mmCIF file of C-alpha atoms in Angstrom:
data_model
loop_
_atom_site.group_PDB
_atom_site.id
_atom_site.type_symbol
_atom_site.label_atom_id
_atom_site.label_comp_id
_atom_site.label_asym_id
_atom_site.label_seq_id
_atom_site.Cartn_x
_atom_site.Cartn_y
_atom_site.Cartn_z
ATOM 1 C CA MET F 62 109.060 110.171 125.982
ATOM 2 C CA THR F 63 108.155 113.988 126.251
ATOM 3 C CA ASN F 64 105.203 115.405 124.907
ATOM 4 C CA LYS F 65 107.141 117.112 122.121
ATOM 5 C CA ARG F 66 108.782 113.606 120.906
ATOM 6 C CA ARG F 67 105.497 111.794 121.530
ATOM 7 C CA PHE F 68 103.756 112.699 118.247
ATOM 8 C CA THR F 69 106.009 114.938 116.447
ATOM 9 C CA VAL F 70 105.933 115.085 112.854
ATOM 10 C CA GLY F 71 108.360 112.479 111.317
ATOM 11 C CA ALA F 72 110.763 112.337 108.222
ATOM 12 C CA THR F 73 108.010 111.549 105.928
ATOM 13 C CA ALA F 74 105.973 114.633 106.804
ATOM 14 C CA LEU F 75 108.961 116.492 106.445
ATOM 15 C CA ALA F 76 109.247 115.468 102.905
ATOM 16 C CA VAL F 77 105.633 116.268 102.287
ATOM 17 C CA LEU F 78 106.138 119.642 103.838
ATOM 18 C CA ALA F 79 108.986 120.209 101.328
ATOM 19 C CA LEU F 80 106.545 119.417 98.471
ATOM 20 C CA MET F 81 103.563 121.403 99.944
ATOM 21 C CA PHE F 82 105.188 124.627 100.772
ATOM 22 C CA ALA F 83 108.607 124.657 98.839
ATOM 23 C CA LEU F 84 108.828 122.058 96.327
ATOM 24 C CA THR F 85 112.693 122.787 96.502
ATOM 25 C CA GLY F 86 115.987 121.190 97.471
ATOM 26 C CA CYS F 87 119.423 121.668 97.267
ATOM 27 C CA GLY F 88 119.883 121.997 93.494
ATOM 28 C CA SER F 89 120.974 124.876 91.673
ATOM 29 C CA ALA F 90 118.855 128.010 91.116
ATOM 30 C CA ALA F 91 116.533 127.768 87.965
ATOM 31 C CA LYS F 92 117.643 129.310 84.666
ATOM 32 C CA THR F 93 115.806 132.717 84.297
ATOM 33 C CA ASP F 94 115.949 135.624 81.766
ATOM 34 C CA SER F 95 117.281 139.141 82.625
ATOM 35 C CA THR F 96 113.826 139.938 84.239
ATOM 36 C CA GLY F 97 113.857 137.176 86.575
ATOM 37 C CA GLN F 98 111.280 135.261 84.579
ATOM 38 C CA SER F 99 111.351 131.625 83.393
ATOM 39 C CA THR F 100 112.809 131.260 79.945
ATOM 40 C CA SER F 101 110.011 128.876 79.175
ATOM 41 C CA SER F 102 107.972 132.222 78.028
ATOM 42 C CA THR F 103 110.795 133.443 75.986
ATOM 43 C CA GLY F 104 111.622 130.507 73.626
ATOM 44 C CA THR F 105 110.095 129.414 70.536
ATOM 45 C CA THR F 106 107.836 126.806 72.103
ATOM 46 C CA PRO F 107 104.343 128.121 73.150
ATOM 47 C CA PRO F 108 103.894 128.428 76.528
ATOM 48 C CA VAL F 109 101.892 125.539 78.625
ATOM 49 C CA THR F 110 98.559 126.911 79.800
ATOM 50 C CA LYS F 111 96.768 123.501 80.618
ATOM 51 C CA LEU F 112 97.742 120.594 83.011
ATOM 52 C CA GLN F 113 99.280 117.786 80.844
ATOM 53 C CA ILE F 114 98.894 114.260 82.140
ATOM 54 C CA THR F 115 100.686 111.300 80.712
ATOM 55 C CA ASP F 116 100.546 107.752 82.310
ATOM 56 C CA THR F 117 103.877 106.237 81.363
ATOM 57 C CA LYS F 118 102.954 103.043 83.429
ATOM 58 C CA VAL F 119 99.532 102.353 84.180
ATOM 59 C CA GLY F 120 99.123 100.809 87.750
ATOM 60 C CA THR F 121 97.022 97.755 88.589
ATOM 61 C CA GLY F 122 95.886 98.658 92.146
ATOM 62 C CA ALA F 123 93.496 100.989 93.828
ATOM 63 C CA GLU F 124 92.530 104.314 91.977
ATOM 64 C CA VAL F 125 93.135 107.648 93.836
ATOM 65 C CA LYS F 126 90.109 109.773 94.507
ATOM 66 C CA ALA F 127 89.923 113.371 96.055
ATOM 67 C CA GLY F 128 90.388 113.168 99.597
ATOM 68 C CA ASP F 129 92.600 109.931 99.590
ATOM 69 C CA ASN F 130 96.016 109.842 101.307
ATOM 70 C CA VAL F 131 98.686 108.893 98.898
ATOM 71 C CA THR F 132 102.304 107.775 99.285
ATOM 72 C CA VAL F 133 104.509 108.487 96.329
ATOM 73 C CA ASN F 134 107.974 108.960 95.069
ATOM 74 C CA TYR F 135 108.631 111.944 92.803
ATOM 75 C CA THR F 136 110.937 114.142 90.940
ATOM 76 C CA GLY F 137 110.406 117.755 89.709
ATOM 77 C CA TRP F 138 112.074 119.703 87.126
ATOM 78 C CA LEU F 139 111.616 123.232 85.495
ATOM 79 C CA TYR F 140 110.150 122.766 82.202
ATOM 80 C CA VAL F 141 111.657 125.182 79.463
ATOM 81 C CA ASP F 142 111.109 125.341 75.794
ATOM 82 C CA GLY F 143 109.348 121.930 75.780
ATOM 83 C CA LYS F 144 111.941 120.098 77.793
ATOM 84 C CA LYS F 145 112.587 119.406 81.482
ATOM 85 C CA THR F 146 115.698 121.135 82.640
ATOM 86 C CA THR F 147 116.858 121.920 86.387
ATOM 87 C CA ALA F 148 115.846 119.417 89.027
ATOM 88 C CA PHE F 149 114.535 121.306 91.929
ATOM 89 C CA ASP F 150 113.161 118.402 94.261
ATOM 90 C CA SER F 151 113.056 114.845 94.621
ATOM 91 C CA SER F 152 112.039 111.978 96.951
ATOM 92 C CA THR F 153 114.533 109.695 95.521
ATOM 93 C CA ASP F 154 117.745 111.723 94.885
ATOM 94 C CA PRO F 155 119.945 112.000 97.968
ATOM 95 C CA SER F 156 121.195 115.473 96.935
ATOM 96 C CA PHE F 157 117.725 116.658 98.294
ATOM 97 C CA ASN F 158 118.043 115.350 101.838
ATOM 98 C CA HIS F 159 114.782 113.396 102.378
ATOM 99 C CA VAL F 160 115.221 110.243 100.239
ATOM 100 C CA GLU F 161 112.017 108.584 101.379
ATOM 101 C CA PRO F 162 108.521 108.500 99.833
ATOM 102 C CA ALA F 163 106.094 111.348 100.466
ATOM 103 C CA THR F 164 102.517 111.117 101.851
ATOM 104 C CA PHE F 165 99.864 113.627 101.624
ATOM 105 C CA GLN F 166 96.165 114.021 101.181
ATOM 106 C CA VAL F 167 94.966 114.874 97.607
ATOM 107 C CA GLY F 168 92.289 117.449 96.702
ATOM 108 C CA VAL F 169 92.255 119.243 100.072
ATOM 109 C CA GLY F 170 94.412 122.128 99.206
ATOM 110 C CA GLN F 171 97.673 120.958 100.820
ATOM 111 C CA LEU F 172 99.676 121.025 97.505
ATOM 112 C CA ILE F 173 99.803 123.131 94.173
ATOM 113 C CA LYS F 174 96.666 122.750 92.118
ATOM 114 C CA GLY F 175 98.589 120.722 89.557
ATOM 115 C CA TRP F 176 99.256 117.959 91.944
ATOM 116 C CA ASP F 177 95.501 118.028 93.546
ATOM 117 C CA GLN F 178 94.101 117.740 90.040
ATOM 118 C CA GLY F 179 96.748 115.562 88.562
ATOM 119 C CA ILE F 180 97.143 112.694 90.836
ATOM 120 C CA VAL F 181 93.549 111.840 90.978
ATOM 121 C CA GLY F 182 92.640 108.713 88.877
ATOM 122 C CA MET F 183 96.301 107.268 89.204
ATOM 123 C CA LYS F 184 96.519 103.389 90.237
ATOM 124 C CA VAL F 185 98.726 102.000 92.626
ATOM 125 C CA GLY F 186 101.837 100.926 90.897
ATOM 126 C CA GLY F 187 101.577 103.329 88.198
ATOM 127 C CA THR F 188 103.903 106.235 86.996
ATOM 128 C CA ARG F 189 102.623 109.568 85.664
ATOM 129 C CA THR F 190 104.025 112.531 84.306
ATOM 130 C CA LEU F 191 102.564 116.081 84.979
ATOM 131 C CA ILE F 192 103.347 119.294 82.888
ATOM 132 C CA VAL F 193 102.158 121.871 85.342
ATOM 133 C CA PRO F 194 101.473 125.429 83.823
ATOM 134 C CA PRO F 195 102.354 128.478 86.379
ATOM 135 C CA SER F 196 98.664 129.126 86.975
ATOM 136 C CA LEU F 197 98.402 125.538 88.604
ATOM 137 C CA GLY F 198 102.009 125.716 90.167
ATOM 138 C CA TYR F 199 103.618 128.905 91.771
ATOM 139 C CA GLY F 200 102.363 131.537 89.457
ATOM 140 C CA VAL F 201 103.842 134.902 88.844
ATOM 141 C CA GLN F 202 105.718 134.765 92.305
ATOM 142 C CA GLY F 203 107.401 131.308 91.918
ATOM 143 C CA GLN F 204 109.150 129.791 95.038
ATOM 144 C CA SER F 205 112.478 131.267 95.630
ATOM 145 C CA PRO F 206 115.276 130.466 95.173
ATOM 146 C CA THR F 207 114.636 127.398 92.732
ATOM 147 C CA ILE F 208 111.338 128.169 91.152
ATOM 148 C CA PRO F 209 111.137 131.538 89.235
ATOM 149 C CA GLY F 210 108.171 133.415 88.656
ATOM 150 C CA ASN F 211 105.913 132.060 85.825
ATOM 151 C CA ALA F 212 107.733 128.643 85.920
ATOM 152 C CA THR F 213 106.296 125.594 84.091
ATOM 153 C CA LEU F 214 106.884 122.423 86.033
ATOM 154 C CA TYR F 215 107.473 118.983 85.097
ATOM 155 C CA PHE F 216 106.852 115.980 87.599
ATOM 156 C CA GLU F 217 107.554 112.227 87.377
ATOM 157 C CA VAL F 218 105.286 110.628 90.113
ATOM 158 C CA THR F 219 105.016 106.924 91.008
ATOM 159 C CA LEU F 220 102.145 105.862 93.182
ATOM 160 C CA ILE F 221 103.221 103.502 95.821
ATOM 161 C CA ASP F 222 100.184 103.172 98.115
ATOM 162 C CA ILE F 223 96.951 104.473 99.163
ATOM 163 C CA PRO F 224 97.228 104.231 102.842
ATOM 164 C CA LYS F 225 93.870 103.934 104.815
ATOM 165 C CA LEU F 226 93.266 105.066 108.309
ATOM 166 C CA GLN F 227 90.899 102.967 110.300
ATOM 167 C CA ILE F 228 88.518 104.860 112.523
ATOM 168 C CA ALA F 229 86.002 103.480 114.831
ATOM 169 C CA ASP F 230 83.925 104.996 117.675
ATOM 170 C CA THR F 231 83.491 102.760 120.515
ATOM 171 C CA LYS F 232 81.634 105.395 122.596
ATOM 172 C CA VAL F 233 79.960 108.421 120.644
ATOM 173 C CA GLY F 234 80.423 111.629 122.810
ATOM 174 C CA ALA F 235 77.586 113.972 123.615
ATOM 175 C CA GLY F 236 79.715 117.180 123.595
ATOM 176 C CA ALA F 237 81.125 119.393 120.866
ATOM 177 C CA ALA F 238 82.882 117.968 117.803
ATOM 178 C CA VAL F 239 86.572 118.314 117.057
ATOM 179 C CA LYS F 240 87.323 120.735 114.077
ATOM 180 C CA SER F 241 90.628 121.267 112.343
ATOM 181 C CA GLY F 242 92.511 123.987 114.282
ATOM 182 C CA ASP F 243 90.760 123.166 117.590
ATOM 183 C CA THR F 244 92.972 122.582 120.536
ATOM 184 C CA ILE F 245 91.938 119.397 122.333
ATOM 185 C CA THR F 246 92.680 117.580 125.750
ATOM 186 C CA VAL F 247 92.675 113.822 125.508
ATOM 187 C CA ASN F 248 93.579 110.571 127.305
ATOM 188 C CA TYR F 249 95.226 107.773 125.127
ATOM 189 C CA THR F 250 97.078 104.614 124.924
ATOM 190 C CA GLY F 251 99.039 103.429 121.893
ATOM 191 C CA TRP F 252 100.170 99.915 120.795
ATOM 192 C CA LEU F 253 101.888 98.479 118.009
ATOM 193 C CA TYR F 254 99.374 96.728 115.702
ATOM 194 C CA VAL F 255 100.704 93.528 114.289
ATOM 195 C CA ASP F 256 98.964 90.842 112.047
ATOM 196 C CA GLY F 257 95.611 92.324 112.930
ATOM 197 C CA LYS F 258 96.064 92.633 116.835
ATOM 198 C CA LYS F 259 97.503 95.298 119.216
ATOM 199 C CA THR F 260 100.530 94.097 120.754
ATOM 200 C CA THR F 261 103.215 96.061 122.620
ATOM 201 C CA LYS F 262 102.093 98.987 124.388
ATOM 202 C CA PHE F 263 104.551 101.880 123.581
ATOM 203 C CA ASP F 264 102.862 105.066 125.373
ATOM 204 C CA SER F 265 99.893 106.161 127.465
ATOM 205 C CA SER F 266 98.762 109.059 129.338
ATOM 206 C CA ILE F 267 96.901 106.845 131.960
ATOM 207 C CA ASP F 268 99.380 104.115 132.447
ATOM 208 C CA PRO F 269 101.789 104.873 135.292
ATOM 209 C CA ALA F 270 104.426 102.942 133.738
ATOM 210 C CA PHE F 271 105.012 105.666 131.240
ATOM 211 C CA LYS F 272 105.786 108.493 133.910
ATOM 212 C CA HIS F 273 103.231 110.971 132.461
ATOM 213 C CA VAL F 274 99.934 110.198 133.891
ATOM 214 C CA LYS F 275 97.966 113.224 132.868
ATOM 215 C CA PRO F 276 95.752 114.284 129.857
ATOM 216 C CA PHE F 277 97.689 115.370 126.662
ATOM 217 C CA GLN F 278 96.838 118.543 124.887
ATOM 218 C CA THR F 279 97.520 119.480 121.448
ATOM 219 C CA GLU F 280 96.116 121.282 118.413
ATOM 220 C CA ILE F 281 94.473 119.392 115.575
ATOM 221 C CA GLY F 282 95.229 120.122 111.955
ATOM 222 C CA ALA F 283 98.420 122.047 112.673
ATOM 223 C CA GLY F 284 101.088 119.261 112.041
ATOM 224 C CA LYS F 285 101.947 119.190 115.747
ATOM 225 C CA VAL F 286 100.934 115.466 115.914
ATOM 226 C CA ILE F 287 101.158 112.546 113.442
ATOM 227 C CA VAL F 288 99.005 112.697 110.309
ATOM 228 C CA GLY F 289 96.849 109.772 111.647
ATOM 229 C CA TRP F 290 95.891 112.092 114.645
ATOM 230 C CA ASP F 291 95.411 115.044 112.680
ATOM 231 C CA GLN F 292 92.972 113.384 110.128
ATOM 232 C CA GLY F 293 91.576 110.754 112.615
ATOM 233 C CA LEU F 294 90.258 112.830 115.468
ATOM 234 C CA VAL F 295 88.251 115.406 113.427
ATOM 235 C CA GLY F 296 84.555 114.854 114.213
ATOM 236 C CA MET F 297 85.117 113.190 117.467
ATOM 237 C CA LYS F 298 82.828 114.448 120.325
ATOM 238 C CA VAL F 299 83.783 115.306 123.841
ATOM 239 C CA GLY F 300 83.035 112.521 126.125
ATOM 240 C CA GLY F 301 83.569 110.018 123.317
ATOM 241 C CA THR F 302 86.269 107.200 122.763
ATOM 242 C CA ARG F 303 87.614 106.442 119.385
ATOM 243 C CA THR F 304 90.125 103.885 118.090
ATOM 244 C CA LEU F 305 92.515 104.663 115.364
ATOM 245 C CA ILE F 306 94.478 102.092 113.362
ATOM 246 C CA ILE F 307 97.253 104.041 111.536
ATOM 247 C CA PRO F 308 99.334 102.801 108.731
ATOM 248 C CA PRO F 309 102.965 103.564 108.782
ATOM 249 C CA SER F 310 103.000 106.425 106.422
ATOM 250 C CA LEU F 311 100.498 108.317 108.360
ATOM 251 C CA ALA F 312 102.545 107.810 111.648
ATOM 252 C CA TYR F 313 106.293 107.435 111.802
ATOM 253 C CA GLY F 314 107.108 105.763 108.307
ATOM 254 C CA VAL F 315 110.295 104.369 107.457
ATOM 255 C CA GLN F 316 112.230 106.212 110.234
ATOM 256 C CA GLY F 317 110.153 104.827 113.160
ATOM 257 C CA GLN F 318 110.368 106.553 116.552
ATOM 258 C CA PRO F 319 113.237 104.576 118.477
ATOM 259 C CA PRO F 320 113.222 102.807 120.673
ATOM 260 C CA SER F 321 109.753 101.977 121.193
ATOM 261 C CA ILE F 322 108.382 102.463 117.580
ATOM 262 C CA PRO F 323 110.101 100.397 114.865
ATOM 263 C CA ALA F 324 110.273 101.396 111.425
ATOM 264 C CA ASN F 325 107.189 100.847 109.192
ATOM 265 C CA ALA F 326 105.088 100.273 112.239
ATOM 266 C CA THR F 327 101.281 100.270 112.080
ATOM 267 C CA LEU F 328 100.008 101.757 115.368
ATOM 268 C CA TYR F 329 96.656 101.240 117.450
ATOM 269 C CA PHE F 330 95.278 103.946 119.777
ATOM 270 C CA GLU F 331 92.406 104.199 122.028
ATOM 271 C CA ILE F 332 91.513 107.805 122.682
ATOM 272 C CA THR F 333 89.080 109.496 124.790
ATOM 273 C CA LEU F 334 88.333 113.197 124.255
ATOM 274 C CA VAL F 335 88.238 115.118 127.671
ATOM 275 C CA SER F 336 87.507 118.559 126.403
ATOM 276 C CA ILE F 337 87.971 121.186 123.660
ATOM 277 C CA PRO F 338 89.222 123.921 125.799
#
């Protein structure tokens, strides 16, 4: 595989990006008044000014904390005069072109504040509605073309999982530590991880069988590699070796990376940090 394909962001991450930066899909434009503002501010219902959280189903699994990765299904609507109206994005509706659960990290500023605040405390298996005021959504600017300025948003969110990245330093380096945004050079080998054991080797920068025997360079925290790498290599020191066990939702998800990485594969990496150029 080429460097571009080796650790590119998969379809799961694309769904997350849709939520992070657009929260839009292929639906029709939102209903606005003649000034381009949401009609939620012109009706008889008082405007929403605070985040409203309702658990329609309380889960029985682990509880979300700030900093956790979460995997969810969701649908978002505009909220006008006390009612949800136009759907603008969804992980379950085929018309929005990304029908698979979304995975993201809570409480670190990746998402709108209404999500960062509103998902904390959910339990796996639960469903929660969030009514998000403009100040915790997209504010006066909105998100053209589907979210107008000053729009109140309504979400239904089901928490599927809190995937855990497993990190172990087999050798602690003595050099500089990786920060998000750093460009790093590493050597690595990756295996599929099945029933608690590493099994089939699928890629390596040091094994001649993979025809690219040279260190691999990438930027951390910029979405150029899978989420498990973006999160799992931060703090590693030059000269050190680290193992990462990465759940599917932080790797290649339900799509996999044919032909060597099947759908829903857990991955095991051994990574040596050569330098931070």
